[in-house]
mmCIF file of C-alpha atoms in Angstrom:
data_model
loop_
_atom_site.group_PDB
_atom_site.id
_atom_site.type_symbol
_atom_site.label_atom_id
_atom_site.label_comp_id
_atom_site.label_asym_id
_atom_site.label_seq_id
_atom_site.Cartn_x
_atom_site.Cartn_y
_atom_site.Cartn_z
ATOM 1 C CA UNK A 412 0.000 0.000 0.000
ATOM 2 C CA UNK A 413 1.289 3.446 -0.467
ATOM 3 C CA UNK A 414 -0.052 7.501 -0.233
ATOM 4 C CA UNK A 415 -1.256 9.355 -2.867
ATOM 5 C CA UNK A 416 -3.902 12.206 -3.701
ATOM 6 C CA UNK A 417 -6.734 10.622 -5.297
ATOM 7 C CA UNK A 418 -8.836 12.464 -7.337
ATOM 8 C CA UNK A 419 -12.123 11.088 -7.735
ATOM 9 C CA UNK A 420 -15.601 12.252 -9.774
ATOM 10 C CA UNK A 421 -18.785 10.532 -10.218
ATOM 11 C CA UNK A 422 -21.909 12.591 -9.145
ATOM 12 C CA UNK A 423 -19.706 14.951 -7.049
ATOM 13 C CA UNK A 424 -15.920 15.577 -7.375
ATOM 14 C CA UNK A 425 -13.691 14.562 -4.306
ATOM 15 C CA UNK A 426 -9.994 14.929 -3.713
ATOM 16 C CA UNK A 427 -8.110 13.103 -0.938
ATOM 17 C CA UNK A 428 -5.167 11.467 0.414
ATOM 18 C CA UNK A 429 -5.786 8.108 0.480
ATOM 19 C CA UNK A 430 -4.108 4.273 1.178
ATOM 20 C CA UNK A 431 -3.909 2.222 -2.317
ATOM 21 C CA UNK A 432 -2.868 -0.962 -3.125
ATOM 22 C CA UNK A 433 0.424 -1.024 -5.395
ATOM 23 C CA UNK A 434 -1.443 -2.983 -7.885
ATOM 24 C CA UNK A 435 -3.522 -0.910 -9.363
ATOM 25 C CA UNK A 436 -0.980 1.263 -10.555
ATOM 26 C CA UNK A 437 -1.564 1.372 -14.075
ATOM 27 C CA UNK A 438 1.161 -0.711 -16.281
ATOM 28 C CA UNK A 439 4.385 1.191 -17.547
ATOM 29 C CA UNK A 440 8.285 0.064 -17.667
ATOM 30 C CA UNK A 441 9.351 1.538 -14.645
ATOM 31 C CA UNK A 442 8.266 1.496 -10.699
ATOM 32 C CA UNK A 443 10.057 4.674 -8.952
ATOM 33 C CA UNK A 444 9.852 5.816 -5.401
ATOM 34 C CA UNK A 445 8.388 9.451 -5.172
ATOM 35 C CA UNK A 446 10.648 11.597 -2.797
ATOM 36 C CA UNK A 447 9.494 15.135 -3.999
ATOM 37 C CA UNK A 448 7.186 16.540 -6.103
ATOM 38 C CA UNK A 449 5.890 20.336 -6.692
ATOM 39 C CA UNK A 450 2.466 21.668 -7.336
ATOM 40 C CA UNK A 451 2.278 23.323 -10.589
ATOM 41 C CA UNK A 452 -0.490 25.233 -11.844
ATOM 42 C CA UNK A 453 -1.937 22.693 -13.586
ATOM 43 C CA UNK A 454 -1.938 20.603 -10.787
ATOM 44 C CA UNK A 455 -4.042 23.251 -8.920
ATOM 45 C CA UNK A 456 -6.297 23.115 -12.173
ATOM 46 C CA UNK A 457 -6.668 18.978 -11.335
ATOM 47 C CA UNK A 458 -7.140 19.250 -7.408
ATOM 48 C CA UNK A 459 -9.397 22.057 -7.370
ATOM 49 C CA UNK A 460 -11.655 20.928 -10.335
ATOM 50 C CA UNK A 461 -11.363 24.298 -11.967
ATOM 51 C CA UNK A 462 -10.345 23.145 -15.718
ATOM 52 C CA UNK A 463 -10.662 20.130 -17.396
ATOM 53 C CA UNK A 464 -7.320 18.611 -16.998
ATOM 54 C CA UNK A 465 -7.783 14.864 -15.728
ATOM 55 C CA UNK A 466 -9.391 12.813 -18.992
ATOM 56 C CA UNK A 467 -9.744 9.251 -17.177
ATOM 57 C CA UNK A 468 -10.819 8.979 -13.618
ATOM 58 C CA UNK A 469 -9.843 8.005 -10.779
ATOM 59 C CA UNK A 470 -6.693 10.132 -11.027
ATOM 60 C CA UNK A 471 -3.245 10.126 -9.045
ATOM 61 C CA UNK A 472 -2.560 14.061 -9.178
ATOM 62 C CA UNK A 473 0.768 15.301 -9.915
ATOM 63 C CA UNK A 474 2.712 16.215 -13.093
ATOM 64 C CA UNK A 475 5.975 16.025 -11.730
ATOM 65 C CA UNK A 476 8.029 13.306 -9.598
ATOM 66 C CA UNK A 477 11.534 13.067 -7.932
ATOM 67 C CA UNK A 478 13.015 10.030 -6.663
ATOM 68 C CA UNK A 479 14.446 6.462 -6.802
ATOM 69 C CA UNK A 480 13.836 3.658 -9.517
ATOM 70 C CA UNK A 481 12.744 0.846 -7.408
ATOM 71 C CA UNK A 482 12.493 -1.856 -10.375
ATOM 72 C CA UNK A 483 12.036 -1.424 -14.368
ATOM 73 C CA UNK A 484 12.596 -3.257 -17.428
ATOM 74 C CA UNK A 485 13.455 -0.349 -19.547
ATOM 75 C CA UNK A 486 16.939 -0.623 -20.647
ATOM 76 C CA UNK A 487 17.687 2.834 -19.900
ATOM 77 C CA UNK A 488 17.014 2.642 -16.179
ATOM 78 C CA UNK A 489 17.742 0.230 -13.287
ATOM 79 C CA UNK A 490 16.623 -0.024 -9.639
ATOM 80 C CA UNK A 491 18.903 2.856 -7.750
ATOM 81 C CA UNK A 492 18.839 5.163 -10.529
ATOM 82 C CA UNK A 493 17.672 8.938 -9.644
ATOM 83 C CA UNK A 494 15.281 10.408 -11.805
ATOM 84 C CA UNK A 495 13.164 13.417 -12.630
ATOM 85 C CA UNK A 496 9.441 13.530 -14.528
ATOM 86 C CA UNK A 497 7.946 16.206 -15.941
ATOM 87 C CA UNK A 498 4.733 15.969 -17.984
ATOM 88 C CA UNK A 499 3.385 13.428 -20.668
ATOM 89 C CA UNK A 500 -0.193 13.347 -19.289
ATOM 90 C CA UNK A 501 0.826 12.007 -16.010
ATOM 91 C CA UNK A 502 -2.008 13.302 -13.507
ATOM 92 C CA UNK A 503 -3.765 13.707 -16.809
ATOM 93 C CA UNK A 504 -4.553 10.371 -18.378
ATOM 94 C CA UNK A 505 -1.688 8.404 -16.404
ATOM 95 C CA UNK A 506 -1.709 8.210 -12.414
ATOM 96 C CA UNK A 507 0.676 10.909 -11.361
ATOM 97 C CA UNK A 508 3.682 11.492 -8.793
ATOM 98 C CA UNK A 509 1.366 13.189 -5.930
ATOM 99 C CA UNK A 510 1.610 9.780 -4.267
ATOM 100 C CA UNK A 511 4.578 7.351 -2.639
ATOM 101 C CA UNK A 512 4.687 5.583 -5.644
ATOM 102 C CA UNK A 513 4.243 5.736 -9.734
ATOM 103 C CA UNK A 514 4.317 2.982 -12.606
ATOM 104 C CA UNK A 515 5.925 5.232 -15.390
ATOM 105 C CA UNK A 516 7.443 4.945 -18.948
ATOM 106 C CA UNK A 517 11.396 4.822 -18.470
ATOM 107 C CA UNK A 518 11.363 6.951 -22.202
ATOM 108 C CA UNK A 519 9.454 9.832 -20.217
ATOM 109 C CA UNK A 520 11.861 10.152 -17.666
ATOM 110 C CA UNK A 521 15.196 12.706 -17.150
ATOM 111 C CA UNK A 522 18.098 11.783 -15.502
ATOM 112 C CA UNK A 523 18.485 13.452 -12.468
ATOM 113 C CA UNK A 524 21.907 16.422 -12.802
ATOM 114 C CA UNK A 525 24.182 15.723 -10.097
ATOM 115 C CA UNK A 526 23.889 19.454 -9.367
ATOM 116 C CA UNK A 527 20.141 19.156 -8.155
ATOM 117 C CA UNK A 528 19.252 17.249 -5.138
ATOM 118 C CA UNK A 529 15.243 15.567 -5.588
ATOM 119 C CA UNK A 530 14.123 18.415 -3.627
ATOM 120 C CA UNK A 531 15.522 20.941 -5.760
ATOM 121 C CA UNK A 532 14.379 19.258 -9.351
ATOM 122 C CA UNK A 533 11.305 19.827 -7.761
ATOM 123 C CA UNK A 534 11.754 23.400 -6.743
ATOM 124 C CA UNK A 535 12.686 23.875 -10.737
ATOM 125 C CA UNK A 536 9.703 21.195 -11.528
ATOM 126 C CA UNK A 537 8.033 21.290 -14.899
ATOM 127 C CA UNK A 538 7.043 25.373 -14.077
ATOM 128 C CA UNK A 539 10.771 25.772 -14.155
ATOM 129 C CA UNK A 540 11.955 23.519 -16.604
ATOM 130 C CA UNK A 541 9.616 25.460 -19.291
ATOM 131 C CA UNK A 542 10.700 28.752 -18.058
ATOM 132 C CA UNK A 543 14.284 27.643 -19.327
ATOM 133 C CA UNK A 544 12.699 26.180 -22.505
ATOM 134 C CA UNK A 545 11.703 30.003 -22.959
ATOM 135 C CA UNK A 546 15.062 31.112 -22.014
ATOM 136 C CA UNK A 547 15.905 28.949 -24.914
ATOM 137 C CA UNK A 548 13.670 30.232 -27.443
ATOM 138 C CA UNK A 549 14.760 33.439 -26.511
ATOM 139 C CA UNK A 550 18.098 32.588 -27.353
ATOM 140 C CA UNK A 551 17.815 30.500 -30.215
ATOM 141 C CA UNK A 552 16.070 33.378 -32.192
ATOM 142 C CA UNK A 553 19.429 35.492 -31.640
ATOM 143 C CA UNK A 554 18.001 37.688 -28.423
ATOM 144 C CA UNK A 555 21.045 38.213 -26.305
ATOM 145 C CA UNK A 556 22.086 39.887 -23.362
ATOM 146 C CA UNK A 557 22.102 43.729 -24.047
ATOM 147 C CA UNK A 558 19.539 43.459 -26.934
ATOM 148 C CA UNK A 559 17.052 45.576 -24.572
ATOM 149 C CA UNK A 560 14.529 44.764 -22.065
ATOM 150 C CA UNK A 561 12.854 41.544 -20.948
ATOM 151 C CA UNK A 562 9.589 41.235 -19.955
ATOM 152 C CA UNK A 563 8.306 38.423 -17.525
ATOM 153 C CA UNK A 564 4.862 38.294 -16.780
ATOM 154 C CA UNK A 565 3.103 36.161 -14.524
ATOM 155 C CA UNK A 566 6.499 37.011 -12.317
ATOM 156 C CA UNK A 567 5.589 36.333 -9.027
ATOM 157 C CA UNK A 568 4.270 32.640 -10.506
ATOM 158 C CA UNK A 569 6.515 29.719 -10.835
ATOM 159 C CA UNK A 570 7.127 29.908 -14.171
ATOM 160 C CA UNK A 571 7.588 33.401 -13.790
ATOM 161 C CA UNK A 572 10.138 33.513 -11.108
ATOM 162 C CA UNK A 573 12.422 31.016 -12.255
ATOM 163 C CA UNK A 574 12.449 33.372 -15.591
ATOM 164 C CA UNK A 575 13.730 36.012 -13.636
ATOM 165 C CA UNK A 576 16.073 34.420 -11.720
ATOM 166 C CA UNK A 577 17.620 32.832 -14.928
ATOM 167 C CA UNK A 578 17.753 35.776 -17.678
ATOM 168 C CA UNK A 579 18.918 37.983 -13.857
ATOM 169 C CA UNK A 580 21.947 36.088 -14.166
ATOM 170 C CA UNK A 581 22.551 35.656 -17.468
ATOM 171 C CA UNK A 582 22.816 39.344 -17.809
ATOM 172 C CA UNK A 583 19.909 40.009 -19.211
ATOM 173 C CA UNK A 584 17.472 43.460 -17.981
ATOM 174 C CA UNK A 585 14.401 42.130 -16.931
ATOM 175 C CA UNK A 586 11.458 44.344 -16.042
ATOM 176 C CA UNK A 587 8.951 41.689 -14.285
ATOM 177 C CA UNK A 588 5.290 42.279 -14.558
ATOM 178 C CA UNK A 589 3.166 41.361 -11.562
ATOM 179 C CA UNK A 590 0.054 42.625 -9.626
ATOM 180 C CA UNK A 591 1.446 41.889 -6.089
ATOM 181 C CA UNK A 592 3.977 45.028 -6.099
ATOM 182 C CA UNK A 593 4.536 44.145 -2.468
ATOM 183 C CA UNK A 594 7.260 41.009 -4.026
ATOM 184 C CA UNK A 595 8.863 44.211 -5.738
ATOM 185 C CA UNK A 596 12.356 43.630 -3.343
ATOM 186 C CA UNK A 597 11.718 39.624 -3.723
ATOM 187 C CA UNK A 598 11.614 39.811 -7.230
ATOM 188 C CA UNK A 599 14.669 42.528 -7.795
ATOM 189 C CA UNK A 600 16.971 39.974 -5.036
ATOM 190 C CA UNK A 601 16.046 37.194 -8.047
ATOM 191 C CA UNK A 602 17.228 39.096 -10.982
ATOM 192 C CA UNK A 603 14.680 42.103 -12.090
ATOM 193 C CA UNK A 604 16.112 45.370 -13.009
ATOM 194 C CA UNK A 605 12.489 46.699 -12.305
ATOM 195 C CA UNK A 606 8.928 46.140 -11.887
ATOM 196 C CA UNK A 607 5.723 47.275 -13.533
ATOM 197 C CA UNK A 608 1.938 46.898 -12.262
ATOM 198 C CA UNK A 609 0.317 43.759 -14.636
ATOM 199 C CA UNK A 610 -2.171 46.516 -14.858
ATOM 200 C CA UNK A 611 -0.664 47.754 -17.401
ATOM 201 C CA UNK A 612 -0.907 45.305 -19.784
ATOM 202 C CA UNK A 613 -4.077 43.366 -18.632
ATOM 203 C CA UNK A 614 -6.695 45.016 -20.765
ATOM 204 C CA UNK A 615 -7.299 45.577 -24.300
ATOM 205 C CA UNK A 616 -4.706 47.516 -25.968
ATOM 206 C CA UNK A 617 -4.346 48.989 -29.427
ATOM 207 C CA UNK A 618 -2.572 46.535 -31.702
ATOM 208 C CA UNK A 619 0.134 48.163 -32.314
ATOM 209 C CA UNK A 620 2.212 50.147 -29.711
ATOM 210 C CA UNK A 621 5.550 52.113 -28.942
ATOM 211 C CA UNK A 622 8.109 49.800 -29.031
ATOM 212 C CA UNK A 623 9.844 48.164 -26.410
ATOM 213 C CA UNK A 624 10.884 44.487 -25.450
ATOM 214 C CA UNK A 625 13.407 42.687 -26.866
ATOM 215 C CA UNK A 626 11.750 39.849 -25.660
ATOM 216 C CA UNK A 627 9.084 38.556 -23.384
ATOM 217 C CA UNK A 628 8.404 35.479 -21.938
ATOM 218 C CA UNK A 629 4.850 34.946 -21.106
ATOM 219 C CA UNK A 630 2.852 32.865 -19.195
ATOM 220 C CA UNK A 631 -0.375 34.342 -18.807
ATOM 221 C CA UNK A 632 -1.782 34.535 -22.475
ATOM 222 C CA UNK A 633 -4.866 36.675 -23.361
ATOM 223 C CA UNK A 634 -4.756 40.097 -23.627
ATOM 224 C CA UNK A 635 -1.496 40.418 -21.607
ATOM 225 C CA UNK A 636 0.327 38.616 -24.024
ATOM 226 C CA UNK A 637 -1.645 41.083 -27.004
ATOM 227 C CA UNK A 638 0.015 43.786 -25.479
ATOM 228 C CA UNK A 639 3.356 42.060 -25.283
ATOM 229 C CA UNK A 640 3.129 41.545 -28.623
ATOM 230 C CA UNK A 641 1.887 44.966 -29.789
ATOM 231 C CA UNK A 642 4.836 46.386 -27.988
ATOM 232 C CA UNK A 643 7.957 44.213 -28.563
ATOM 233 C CA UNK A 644 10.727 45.544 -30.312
ATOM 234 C CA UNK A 645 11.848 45.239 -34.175
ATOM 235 C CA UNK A 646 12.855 41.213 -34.614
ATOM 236 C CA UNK A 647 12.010 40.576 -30.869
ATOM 237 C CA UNK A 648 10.942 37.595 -29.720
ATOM 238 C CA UNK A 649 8.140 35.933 -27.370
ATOM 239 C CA UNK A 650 8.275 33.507 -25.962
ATOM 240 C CA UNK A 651 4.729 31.332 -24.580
ATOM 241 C CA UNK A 652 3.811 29.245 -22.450
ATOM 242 C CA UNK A 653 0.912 29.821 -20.526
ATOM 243 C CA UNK A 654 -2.698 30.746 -19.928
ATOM 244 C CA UNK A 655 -3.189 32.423 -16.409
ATOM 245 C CA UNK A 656 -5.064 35.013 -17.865
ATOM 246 C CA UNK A 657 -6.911 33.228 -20.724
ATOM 247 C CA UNK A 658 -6.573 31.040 -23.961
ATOM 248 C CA UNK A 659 -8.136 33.900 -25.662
ATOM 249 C CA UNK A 660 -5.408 35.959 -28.030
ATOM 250 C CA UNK A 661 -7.043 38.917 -29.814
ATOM 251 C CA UNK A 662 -4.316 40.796 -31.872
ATOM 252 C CA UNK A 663 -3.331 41.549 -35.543
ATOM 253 C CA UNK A 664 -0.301 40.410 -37.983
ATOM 254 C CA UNK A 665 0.781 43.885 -37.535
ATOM 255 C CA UNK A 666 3.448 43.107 -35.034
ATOM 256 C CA UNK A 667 4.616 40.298 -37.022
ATOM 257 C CA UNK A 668 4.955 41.973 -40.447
ATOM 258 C CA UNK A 669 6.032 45.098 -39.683
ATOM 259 C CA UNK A 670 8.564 44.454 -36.932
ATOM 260 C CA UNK A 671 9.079 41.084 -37.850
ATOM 261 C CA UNK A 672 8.147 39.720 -34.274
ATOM 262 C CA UNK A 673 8.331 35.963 -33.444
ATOM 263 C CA UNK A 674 5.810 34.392 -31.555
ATOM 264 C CA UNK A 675 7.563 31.478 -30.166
ATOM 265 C CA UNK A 676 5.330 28.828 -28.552
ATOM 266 C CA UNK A 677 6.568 26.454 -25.761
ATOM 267 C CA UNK A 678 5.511 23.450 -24.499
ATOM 268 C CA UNK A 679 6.964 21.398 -21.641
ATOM 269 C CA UNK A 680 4.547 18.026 -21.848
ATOM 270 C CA UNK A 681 5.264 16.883 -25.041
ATOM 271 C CA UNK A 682 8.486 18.221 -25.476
ATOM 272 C CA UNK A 683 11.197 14.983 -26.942
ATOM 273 C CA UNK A 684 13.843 13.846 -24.468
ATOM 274 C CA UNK A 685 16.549 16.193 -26.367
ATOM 275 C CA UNK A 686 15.529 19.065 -25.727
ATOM 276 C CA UNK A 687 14.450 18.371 -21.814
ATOM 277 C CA UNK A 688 17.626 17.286 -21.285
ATOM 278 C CA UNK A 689 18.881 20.240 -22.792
ATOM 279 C CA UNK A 690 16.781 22.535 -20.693
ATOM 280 C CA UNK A 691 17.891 20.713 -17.373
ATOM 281 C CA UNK A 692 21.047 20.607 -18.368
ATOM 282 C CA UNK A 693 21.444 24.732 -18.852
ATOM 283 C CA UNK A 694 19.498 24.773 -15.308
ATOM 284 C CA UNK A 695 22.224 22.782 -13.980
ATOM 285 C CA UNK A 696 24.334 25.311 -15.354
ATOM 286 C CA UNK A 697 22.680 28.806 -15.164
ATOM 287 C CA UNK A 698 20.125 28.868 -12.224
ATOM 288 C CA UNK A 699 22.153 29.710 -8.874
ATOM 289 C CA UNK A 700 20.751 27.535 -6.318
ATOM 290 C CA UNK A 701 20.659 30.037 -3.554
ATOM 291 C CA UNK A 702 18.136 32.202 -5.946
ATOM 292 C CA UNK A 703 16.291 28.818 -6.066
ATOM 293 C CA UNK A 704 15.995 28.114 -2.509
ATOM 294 C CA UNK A 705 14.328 31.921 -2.166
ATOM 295 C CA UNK A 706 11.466 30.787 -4.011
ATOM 296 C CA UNK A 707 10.774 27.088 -2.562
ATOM 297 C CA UNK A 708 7.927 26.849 0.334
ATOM 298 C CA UNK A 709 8.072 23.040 1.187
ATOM 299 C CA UNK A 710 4.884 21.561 2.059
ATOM 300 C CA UNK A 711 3.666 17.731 3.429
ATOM 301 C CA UNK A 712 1.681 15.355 0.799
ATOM 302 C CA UNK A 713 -0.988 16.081 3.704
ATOM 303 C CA UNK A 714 -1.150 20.169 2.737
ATOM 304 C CA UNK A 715 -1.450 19.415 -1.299
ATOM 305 C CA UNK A 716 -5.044 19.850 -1.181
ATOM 306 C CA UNK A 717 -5.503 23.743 0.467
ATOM 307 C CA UNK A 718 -1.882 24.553 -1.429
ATOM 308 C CA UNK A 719 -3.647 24.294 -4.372
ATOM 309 C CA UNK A 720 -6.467 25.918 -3.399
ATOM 310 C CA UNK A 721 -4.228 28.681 -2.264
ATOM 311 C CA UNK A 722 -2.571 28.644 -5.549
ATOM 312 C CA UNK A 723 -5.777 29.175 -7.847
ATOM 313 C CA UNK A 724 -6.739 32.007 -5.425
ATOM 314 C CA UNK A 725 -3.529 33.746 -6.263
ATOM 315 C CA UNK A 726 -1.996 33.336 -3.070
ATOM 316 C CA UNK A 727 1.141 31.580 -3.979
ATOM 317 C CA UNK A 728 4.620 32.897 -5.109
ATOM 318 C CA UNK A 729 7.719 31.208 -6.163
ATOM 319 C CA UNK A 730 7.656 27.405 -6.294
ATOM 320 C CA UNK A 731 5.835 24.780 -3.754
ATOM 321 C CA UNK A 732 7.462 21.506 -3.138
ATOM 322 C CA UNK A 733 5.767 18.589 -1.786
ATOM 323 C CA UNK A 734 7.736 16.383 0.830
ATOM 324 C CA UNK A 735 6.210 13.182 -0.357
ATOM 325 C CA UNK A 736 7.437 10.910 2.648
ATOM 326 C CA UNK A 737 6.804 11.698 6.422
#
């Protein structure tokens, strides 16, 4: 028998921590202890019921895992091995790492860097590992250091924070965009050169503005992410990856063919092993791990449920990990 949050919906939605019985895990290549995991926000999506993210039911929450391979018949992994999962539907349509232990694919799984302990893979967790995808697109569409501002939004978020912290010390200005301007000092000790009120870019905007970001890296979407665009600089670059503010996305071409902006879209649950490796590998290299411990608040499997809660409400900053044992 081991832990896990359980979420459960028939006539009424439930979600608990409950005993279960190691064999109904559902079948994969590889059976891993969970250590640590994180709640993301689309884990707060799952436990709170607030978007349609589980498709099969009952559901293990939890996108992202830390921990020990404990047997598997993959011949990329062996019992011992330390690991890392991000993504691929797990807490979606495959039992997730909210729990003691997971049944998972050895091809979906990152080794672990020896420069990150379990608990801090999942301070970085998926929200971080895609903010360093971004940092990627950023650079792989030729925006450097000195090219001009960088704006994050959603700063004060996971994905948001870890942004700042990396582009902070890759020398990159960063102007981070959040409505909780009382994180102003937090968010400057991570990396930002300065803040501005989210207010400023939350509602409708012309569709075409003064120029002025070399690059962005959103994760909010809607019409944050209009403005962004509307006022990013001649062959800047953006870089999404979220939704916190909508799906919606109303805008023109006029950014894109007459400042030749890039509208680079990232995702982190699909993404082939490559390029996650990549990403963790540059985190292993870039993100300073004192900055990283400023943004963890460590929680028990037991507080999952009202952290998530808290989370939705907006009452969350940095990154949450989840001590899955004890």
């Amino acid at each position: 028998m081991f832990k896990a949050l359980l979420l459960e919906k028939g006539d009424t939605f439930s979600a608990s921590i409950q005993s279960l019985d190691e064999a109904a895990l559902p079948p994969a290549d590889v059976l891993v202890r969970v250590d640590w995991s994180t709640l993301n926000y689309k884990d707060g999506l799952a436990i709170t019921n607030k978007g349609p993210v589980v498709r099969q039911w009952p559901m293990v929450a939890g996108i992202d895992g830390a921990g020990v391979v404990l047997e598997s018949s993959h011949p990329a992994w062996k019992a011992g091995d330390a690991f890392i999962h991000n993504g691929w539907g797990v807490g979606e349509t495959h039992w997730g790492c909210l729990a003691e232990k997971a049944r998972l694919k050895g091809d979906w799984l990152v080794k672990l860097p020896a420069a990150f302990t379990a608990r801090q893979a999942m301070a970085i967790g998926t929200a971080g590992y895609t903010a360093m995808l971004c940092v990627l697109a950023l650079e792989d569409h030729g925006v450097k250091p000195g090219a001009g501002e960088i704006l994050v939004t959603g700063a004060t978020g996971g994905v948001g924070s870890v942004a700042v912290a990396l582009l902070g010390r890759l020398g990159y200005t960063v102007v981070a965009a959040t409505g909780k301007t009382a994180e102003a000092d937090w968010l400057k000790a991570l990396g930002a050169s300065s803040i501005i009120d989210r207010a400023e870019l939350a509602a409708p905007g012309k569709p075409f503005q003064k120029e002025r970001w070399a690059g962005v890296v959103d994760a909010v979407g809607s019409h944050t992410l209009a403005n962004a665009l509307a006022q990013t600089r001649y062959g800047g670059v953006v870089a999404a990856c979220g939704l916190a503010q909508g799906a919606d996305l109303a805008t023109t071409v006029m950014p894109f063919i007459l400042r030749g902006v890039t509208l680079a879209g990232v995702d982190s649950v699909m993404a082939p092993l490559a390029r996650r490796q990549r990403a963790w590998d540059r985190l292993a290299r870039d993100l300073d791990p004192a900055k990283l411990e400023t943004l963890i608040e460590e929680i028990p499997l037991s507080g999952a449920i009202d952290k998530a809660h808290a989370l939705m409400g907006g009452q969350v900053r940095g990154r949450v990990v989840v001590r899955i044992a004890g």
